[in-house]
Coordinates of C-alpha atoms in Angstrom, one line a residue:
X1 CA 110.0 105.6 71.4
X2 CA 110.4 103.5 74.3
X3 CA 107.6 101.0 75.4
X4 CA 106.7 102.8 78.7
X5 CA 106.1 106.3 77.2
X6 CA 104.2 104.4 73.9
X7 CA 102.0 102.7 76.4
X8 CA 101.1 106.3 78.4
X9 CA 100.3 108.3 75.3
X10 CA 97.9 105.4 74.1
X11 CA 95.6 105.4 76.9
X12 CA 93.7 108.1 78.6
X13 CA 92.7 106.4 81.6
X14 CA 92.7 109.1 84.4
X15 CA 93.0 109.1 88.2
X16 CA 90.5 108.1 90.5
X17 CA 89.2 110.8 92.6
X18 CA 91.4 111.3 95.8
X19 CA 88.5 113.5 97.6
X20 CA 86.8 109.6 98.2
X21 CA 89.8 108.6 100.8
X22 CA 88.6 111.4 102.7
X23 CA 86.2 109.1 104.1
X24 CA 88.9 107.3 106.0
X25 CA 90.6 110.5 107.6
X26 CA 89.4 111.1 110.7
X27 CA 90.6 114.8 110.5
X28 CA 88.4 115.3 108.2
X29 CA 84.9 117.1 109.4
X30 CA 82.5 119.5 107.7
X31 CA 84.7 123.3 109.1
X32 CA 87.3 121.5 107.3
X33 CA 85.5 121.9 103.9
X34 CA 85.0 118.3 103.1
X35 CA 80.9 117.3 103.8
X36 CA 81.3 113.6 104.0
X37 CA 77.7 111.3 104.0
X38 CA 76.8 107.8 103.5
X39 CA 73.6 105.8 102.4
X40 CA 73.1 102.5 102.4
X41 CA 70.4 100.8 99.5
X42 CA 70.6 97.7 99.6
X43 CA 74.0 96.0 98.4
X44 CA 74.9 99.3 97.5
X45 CA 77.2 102.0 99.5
X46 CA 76.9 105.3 98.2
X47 CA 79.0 107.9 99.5
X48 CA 78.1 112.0 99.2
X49 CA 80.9 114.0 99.2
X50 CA 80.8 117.5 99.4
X51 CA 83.7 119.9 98.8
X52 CA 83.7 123.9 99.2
X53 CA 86.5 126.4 98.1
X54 CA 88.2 125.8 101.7
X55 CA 88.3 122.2 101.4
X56 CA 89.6 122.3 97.7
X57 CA 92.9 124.3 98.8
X58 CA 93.5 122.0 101.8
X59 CA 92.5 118.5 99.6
X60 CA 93.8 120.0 96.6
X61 CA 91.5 119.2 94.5
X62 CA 88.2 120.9 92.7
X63 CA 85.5 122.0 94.5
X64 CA 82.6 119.9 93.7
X65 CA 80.0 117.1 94.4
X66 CA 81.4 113.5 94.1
X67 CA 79.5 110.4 94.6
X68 CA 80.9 107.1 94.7
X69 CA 78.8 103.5 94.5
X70 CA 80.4 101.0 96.1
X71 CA 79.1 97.3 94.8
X72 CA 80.3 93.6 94.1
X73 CA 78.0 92.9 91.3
X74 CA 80.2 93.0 88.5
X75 CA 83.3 91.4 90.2
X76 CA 80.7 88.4 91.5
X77 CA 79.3 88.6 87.6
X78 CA 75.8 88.9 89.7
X79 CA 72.9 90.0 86.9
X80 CA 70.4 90.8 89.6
X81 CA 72.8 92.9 91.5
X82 CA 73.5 94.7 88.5
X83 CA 70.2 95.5 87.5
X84 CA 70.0 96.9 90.7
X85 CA 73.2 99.3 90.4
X86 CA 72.0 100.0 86.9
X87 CA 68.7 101.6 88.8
X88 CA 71.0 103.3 91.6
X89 CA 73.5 104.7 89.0
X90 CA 70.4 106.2 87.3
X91 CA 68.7 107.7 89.8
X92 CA 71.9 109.5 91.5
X93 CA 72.6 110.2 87.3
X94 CA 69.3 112.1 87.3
X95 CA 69.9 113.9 90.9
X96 CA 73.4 115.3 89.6
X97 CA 71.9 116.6 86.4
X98 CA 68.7 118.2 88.7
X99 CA 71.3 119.6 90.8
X100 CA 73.9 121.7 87.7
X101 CA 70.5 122.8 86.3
X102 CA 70.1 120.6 83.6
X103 CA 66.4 120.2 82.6
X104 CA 64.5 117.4 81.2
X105 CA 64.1 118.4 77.0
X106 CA 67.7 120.0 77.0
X107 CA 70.5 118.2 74.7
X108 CA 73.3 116.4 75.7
X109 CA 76.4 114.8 74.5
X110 CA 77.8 111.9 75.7
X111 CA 81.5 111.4 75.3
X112 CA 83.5 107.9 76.0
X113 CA 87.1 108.6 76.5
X114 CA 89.8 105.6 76.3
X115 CA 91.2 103.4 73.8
X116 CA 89.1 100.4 72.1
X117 CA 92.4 98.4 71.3
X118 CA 93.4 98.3 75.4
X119 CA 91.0 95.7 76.9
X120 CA 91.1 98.1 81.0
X121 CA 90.9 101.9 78.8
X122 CA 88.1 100.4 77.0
X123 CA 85.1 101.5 79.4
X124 CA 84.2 104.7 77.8
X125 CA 84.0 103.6 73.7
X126 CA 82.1 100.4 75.1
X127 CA 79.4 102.6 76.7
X128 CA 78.9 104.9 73.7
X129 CA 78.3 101.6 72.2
X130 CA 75.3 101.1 74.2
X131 CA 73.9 104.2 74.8
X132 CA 70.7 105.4 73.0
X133 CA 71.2 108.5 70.8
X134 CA 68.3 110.1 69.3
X135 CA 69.7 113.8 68.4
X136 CA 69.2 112.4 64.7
X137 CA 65.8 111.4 65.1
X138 CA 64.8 114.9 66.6
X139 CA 66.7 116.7 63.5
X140 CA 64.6 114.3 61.1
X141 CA 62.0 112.5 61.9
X142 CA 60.7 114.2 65.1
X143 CA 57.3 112.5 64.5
X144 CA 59.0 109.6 65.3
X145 CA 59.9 110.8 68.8
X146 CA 58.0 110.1 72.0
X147 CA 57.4 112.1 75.0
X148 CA 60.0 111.1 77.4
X149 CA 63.0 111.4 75.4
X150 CA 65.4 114.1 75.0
X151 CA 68.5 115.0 72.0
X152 CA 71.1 113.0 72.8
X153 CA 74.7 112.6 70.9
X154 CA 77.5 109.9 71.8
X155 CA 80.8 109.8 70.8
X156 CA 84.3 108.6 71.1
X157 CA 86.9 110.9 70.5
X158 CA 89.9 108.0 70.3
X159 CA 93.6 109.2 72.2
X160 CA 95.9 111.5 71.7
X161 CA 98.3 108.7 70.9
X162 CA 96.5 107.1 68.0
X163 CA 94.9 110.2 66.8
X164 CA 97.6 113.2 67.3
X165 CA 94.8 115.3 68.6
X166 CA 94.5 116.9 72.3
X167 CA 91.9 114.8 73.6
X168 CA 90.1 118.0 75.0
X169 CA 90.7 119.9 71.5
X170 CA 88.9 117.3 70.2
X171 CA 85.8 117.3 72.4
X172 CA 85.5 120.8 72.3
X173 CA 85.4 120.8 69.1
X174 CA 82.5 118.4 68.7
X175 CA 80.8 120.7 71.1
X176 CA 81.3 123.8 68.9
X177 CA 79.1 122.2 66.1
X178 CA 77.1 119.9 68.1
X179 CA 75.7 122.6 71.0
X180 CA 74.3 120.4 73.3
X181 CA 73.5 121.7 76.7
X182 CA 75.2 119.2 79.0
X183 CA 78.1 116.8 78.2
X184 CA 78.8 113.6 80.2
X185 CA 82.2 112.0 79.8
X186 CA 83.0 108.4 81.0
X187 CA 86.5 106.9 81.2
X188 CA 88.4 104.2 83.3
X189 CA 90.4 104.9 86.4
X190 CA 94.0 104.3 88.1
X191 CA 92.4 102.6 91.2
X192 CA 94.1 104.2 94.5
X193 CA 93.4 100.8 96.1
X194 CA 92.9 97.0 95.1
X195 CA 89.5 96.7 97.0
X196 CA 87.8 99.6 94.3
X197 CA 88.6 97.6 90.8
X198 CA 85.6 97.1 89.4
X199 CA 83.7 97.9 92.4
X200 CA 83.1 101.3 92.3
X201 CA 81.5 103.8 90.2
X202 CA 82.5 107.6 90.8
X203 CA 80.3 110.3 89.3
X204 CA 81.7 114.1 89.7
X205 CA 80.2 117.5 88.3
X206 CA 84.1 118.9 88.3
X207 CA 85.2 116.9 85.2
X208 CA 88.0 114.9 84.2
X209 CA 91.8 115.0 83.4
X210 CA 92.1 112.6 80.8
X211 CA 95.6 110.6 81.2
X212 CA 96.4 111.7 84.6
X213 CA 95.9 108.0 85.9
X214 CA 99.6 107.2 84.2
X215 CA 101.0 110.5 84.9
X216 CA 100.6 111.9 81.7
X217 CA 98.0 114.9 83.1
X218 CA 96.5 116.7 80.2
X219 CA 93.7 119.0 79.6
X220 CA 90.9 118.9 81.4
X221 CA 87.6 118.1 80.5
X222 CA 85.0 120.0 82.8
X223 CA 82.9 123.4 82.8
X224 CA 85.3 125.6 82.7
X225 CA 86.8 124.3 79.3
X226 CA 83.3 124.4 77.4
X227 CA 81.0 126.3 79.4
X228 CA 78.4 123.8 80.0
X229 CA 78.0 121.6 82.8
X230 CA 80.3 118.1 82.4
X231 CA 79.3 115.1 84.3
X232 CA 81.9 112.6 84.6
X233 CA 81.4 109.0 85.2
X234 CA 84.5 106.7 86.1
X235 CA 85.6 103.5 87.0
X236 CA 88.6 102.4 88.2
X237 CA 90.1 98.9 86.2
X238 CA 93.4 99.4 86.7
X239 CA 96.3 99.5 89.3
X240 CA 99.4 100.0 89.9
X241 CA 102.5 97.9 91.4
X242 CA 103.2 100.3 94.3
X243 CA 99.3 100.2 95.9
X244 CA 99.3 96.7 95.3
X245 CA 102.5 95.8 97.0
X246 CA 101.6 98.5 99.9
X247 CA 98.1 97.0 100.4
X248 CA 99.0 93.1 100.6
X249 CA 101.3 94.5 103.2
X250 CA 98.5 95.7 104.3
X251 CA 96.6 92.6 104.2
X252 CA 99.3 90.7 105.7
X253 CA 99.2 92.8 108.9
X254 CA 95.2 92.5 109.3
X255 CA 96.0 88.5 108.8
X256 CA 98.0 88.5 111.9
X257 CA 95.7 90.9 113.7
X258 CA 92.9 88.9 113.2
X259 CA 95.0 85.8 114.0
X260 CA 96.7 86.9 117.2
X261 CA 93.3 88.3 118.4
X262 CA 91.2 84.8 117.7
X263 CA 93.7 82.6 118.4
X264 CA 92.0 81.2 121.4
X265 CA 88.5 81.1 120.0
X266 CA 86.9 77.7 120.3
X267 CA 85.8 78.3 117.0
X268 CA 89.2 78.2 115.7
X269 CA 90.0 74.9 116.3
X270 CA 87.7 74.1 114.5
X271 CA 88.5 76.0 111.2
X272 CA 90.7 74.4 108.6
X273 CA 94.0 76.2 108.1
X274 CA 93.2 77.2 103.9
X275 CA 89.9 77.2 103.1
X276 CA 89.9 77.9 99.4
X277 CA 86.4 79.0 99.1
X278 CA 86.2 81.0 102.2
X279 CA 85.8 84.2 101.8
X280 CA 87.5 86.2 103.9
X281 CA 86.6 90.2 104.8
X282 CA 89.6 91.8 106.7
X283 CA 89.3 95.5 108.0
X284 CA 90.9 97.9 109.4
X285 CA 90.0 97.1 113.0
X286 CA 92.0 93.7 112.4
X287 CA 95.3 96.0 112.2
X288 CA 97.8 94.9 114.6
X289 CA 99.1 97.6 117.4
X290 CA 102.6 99.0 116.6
X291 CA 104.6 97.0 118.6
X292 CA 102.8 94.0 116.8
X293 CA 103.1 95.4 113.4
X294 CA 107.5 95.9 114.4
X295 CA 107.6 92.0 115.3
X296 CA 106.3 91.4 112.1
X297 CA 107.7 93.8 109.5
X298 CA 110.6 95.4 111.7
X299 CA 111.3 98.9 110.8
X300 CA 109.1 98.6 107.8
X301 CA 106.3 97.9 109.9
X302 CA 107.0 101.3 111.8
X303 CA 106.0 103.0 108.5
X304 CA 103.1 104.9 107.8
X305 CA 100.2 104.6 105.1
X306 CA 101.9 106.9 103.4
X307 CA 105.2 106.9 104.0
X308 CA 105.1 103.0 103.4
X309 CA 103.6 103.5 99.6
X310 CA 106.4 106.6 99.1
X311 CA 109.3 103.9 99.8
X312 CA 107.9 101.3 97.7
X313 CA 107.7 103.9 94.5
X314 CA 110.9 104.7 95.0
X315 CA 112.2 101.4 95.0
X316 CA 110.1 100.2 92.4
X317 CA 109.9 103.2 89.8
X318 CA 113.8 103.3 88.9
X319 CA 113.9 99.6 88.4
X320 CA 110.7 100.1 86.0
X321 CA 108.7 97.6 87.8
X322 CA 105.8 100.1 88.8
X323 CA 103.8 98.3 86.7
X324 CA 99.6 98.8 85.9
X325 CA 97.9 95.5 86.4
X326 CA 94.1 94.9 85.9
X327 CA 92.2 91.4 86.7
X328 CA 92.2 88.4 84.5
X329 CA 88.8 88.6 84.3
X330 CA 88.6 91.8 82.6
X331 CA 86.9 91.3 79.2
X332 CA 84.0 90.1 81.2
X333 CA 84.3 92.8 83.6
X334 CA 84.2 95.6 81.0
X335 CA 81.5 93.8 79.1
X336 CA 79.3 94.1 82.4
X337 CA 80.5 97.5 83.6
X338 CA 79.7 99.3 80.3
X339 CA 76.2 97.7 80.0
X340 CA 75.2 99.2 84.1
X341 CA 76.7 102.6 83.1
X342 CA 75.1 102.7 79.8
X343 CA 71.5 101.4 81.5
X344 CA 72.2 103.8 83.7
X345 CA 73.1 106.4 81.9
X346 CA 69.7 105.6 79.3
X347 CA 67.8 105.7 82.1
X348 CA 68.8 109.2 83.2
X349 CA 68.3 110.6 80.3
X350 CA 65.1 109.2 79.0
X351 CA 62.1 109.3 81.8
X352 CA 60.3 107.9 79.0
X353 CA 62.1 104.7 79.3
X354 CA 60.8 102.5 81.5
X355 CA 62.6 100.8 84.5
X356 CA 61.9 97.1 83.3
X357 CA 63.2 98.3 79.8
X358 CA 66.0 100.3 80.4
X359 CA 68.6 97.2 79.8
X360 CA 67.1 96.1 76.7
X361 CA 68.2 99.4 75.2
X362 CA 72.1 99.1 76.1
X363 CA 72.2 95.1 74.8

């Protein structure tokens, strides 16, 4: 077997959800199918998006509610900040499950997708690691059990490529026996852009293809499989060679924006030329115009979003060097991630639980 399909059959990591790049398509409006809303609280962006039958066929993609929390606290290693998206992640946890009609004593069954041995597909076994299952307790020893606290079951079904099973087989097996009444799945994502590693967290009521992040699409995980509502939580920790060669393009472009547009700024002078621990925030207003972006790149530069990342993946693919790349940092990062999801997630499921305790149980 050769080394690229060995590596795709071992993980399961999925795609991250496309619907949130609606967000930057100005197109896009609420007749189109696609309800778009932000909220702000406090470090953390959290983006609403709302998508109807009509705006599945033109997005192509399920009809659903996603929600996506954009934050820095694991990349800046931040405990405080953490706790904080811990809290959010919880609360907009407990919203979602409100919202498919999941009440407060029903049962659920948590389910961490990925592969232990690959440091990025990790996310989903380290969570199940944390999270607090009592269905036992409320089988035998239901004395033991206070108010506040509902059945709950984790597991982690392992990959296709180390166990021989269909991932989703697998699951819905589990479920046959098991019966919860709600299942929520967590596994890591193919990033769409360098900016979201280990920044955002995407929660979705349409489920989950697991392995469709390395283009090995399998079968999905969601309500229509099992019956029951599926909640999936992801996080994107890896990325591919193509978005990051198309967004330091990207990058470069916004540097010469911003440089050709500050250039005579008194306060210019006076900045050093490489700051190492400046840290710089380019957007998209810094873009150069097009005759700009042509002195820079030539015809390249002419290219758009689009068309820009379909010529780099056709360069790149053939020559296998569309490679997935994750940060250096990314024991830590995983180690962090799974304890706010699994807080969260505790949190969500437990009203019994109080806020000041609900890390202490994923530790």
């Amino acid at each position: 077997m050769k080394e690229k399909d060995l590596y795709s059959v071992r993980t399961d990591l999925a795609v991250e959800a496309q619907e949130m790049d609606v967000r930057d398509d100005p197109s896009s409006s609420d007749s189109d199918g696609v309800k778009v809303h932000e909220n702000q609280k406090d470090d953390i962006k959290i983006t609403y998006v709302t998508v109807d039958e009509t705006g599945a066929e033109r997005i192509g993609k399920k009809a659903g509610h996603y929600i996506t929390l954009d934050s820095q606290a694991i990349r800046k290693q931040d405990t405080q900040l953490q706790a904080n998206l811990a809290k959010v992640l919880s609360g907009q946890l407990r919203k979602l499950l409100q919202d498919v009609g999941v009440t407060e004593e029903q049962s659920g069954l948590v389910v961490g997708l990925g592969n232990h041995h690959i440091t990025p597909d990790s996310l989903g076994p380290l969570v199940t690691d944390k999270v607090l299952v009592t269905s036992h307790l409320f089988r035998l020893h239901p004395e033991t059990v206070s108010e506040g606290y509902r059945p709950v079951s984790a597991v982690t079904p392992g990959v296709m490529g180390t166990t021989g099973v269909e991932t989703s087989d697998m699951v819905h097996g589990i479920i046959k026996e098991v019966n919860p009444d709600f299942v929520i799945v967590i596994d890591a994502l193919a990033s769409r852009s360098i900016d979201r590693i280990n920044a955002t967290i995407q929660l979705s009521d349409t489920g989950i293809h697991p392995g469709s992040g390395i283009g090995n699409k399998r079968k999905e995980i969601s309500q229509e499989t099992y019956g029951i509502p599926v909640i999936s939580i992801g996080v994107p920790t890896v990325v591919d060679a193509v978005t990051i060669t198309s967004d330091t393009v990207d990058y470069v472009l916004k540097h010469f924006g911003r440089e050709w547009r500050e250039k005579d700024a008194p306060s210019n002078a006076l900045s050093p030329a490489m700051n190492p621990f400046e840290r710089k925030e380019l957007t998209e207003e810094d873009l150069p115009n097009e005759e700009q972006s042509q002195a820079v790149l030539g015809m390249f530069g002419q290219l758009s979003g689009a068309e820009k990342k379909q010529l780099i993946k056709e360069v790149l693919t053939p020559l296998g060097h569309n490679l997935m790349v994750t940060p250096k940092e990314v024991d830590g990062f995983m180690k962090d991630m799974s304890h706010v999801i699994a807080t969260g997630i505790n949190g969500a499921l437990h009203p019994g639980i109080e806020d000041g305790e609900a890390q202490s149980y994923s530790r």
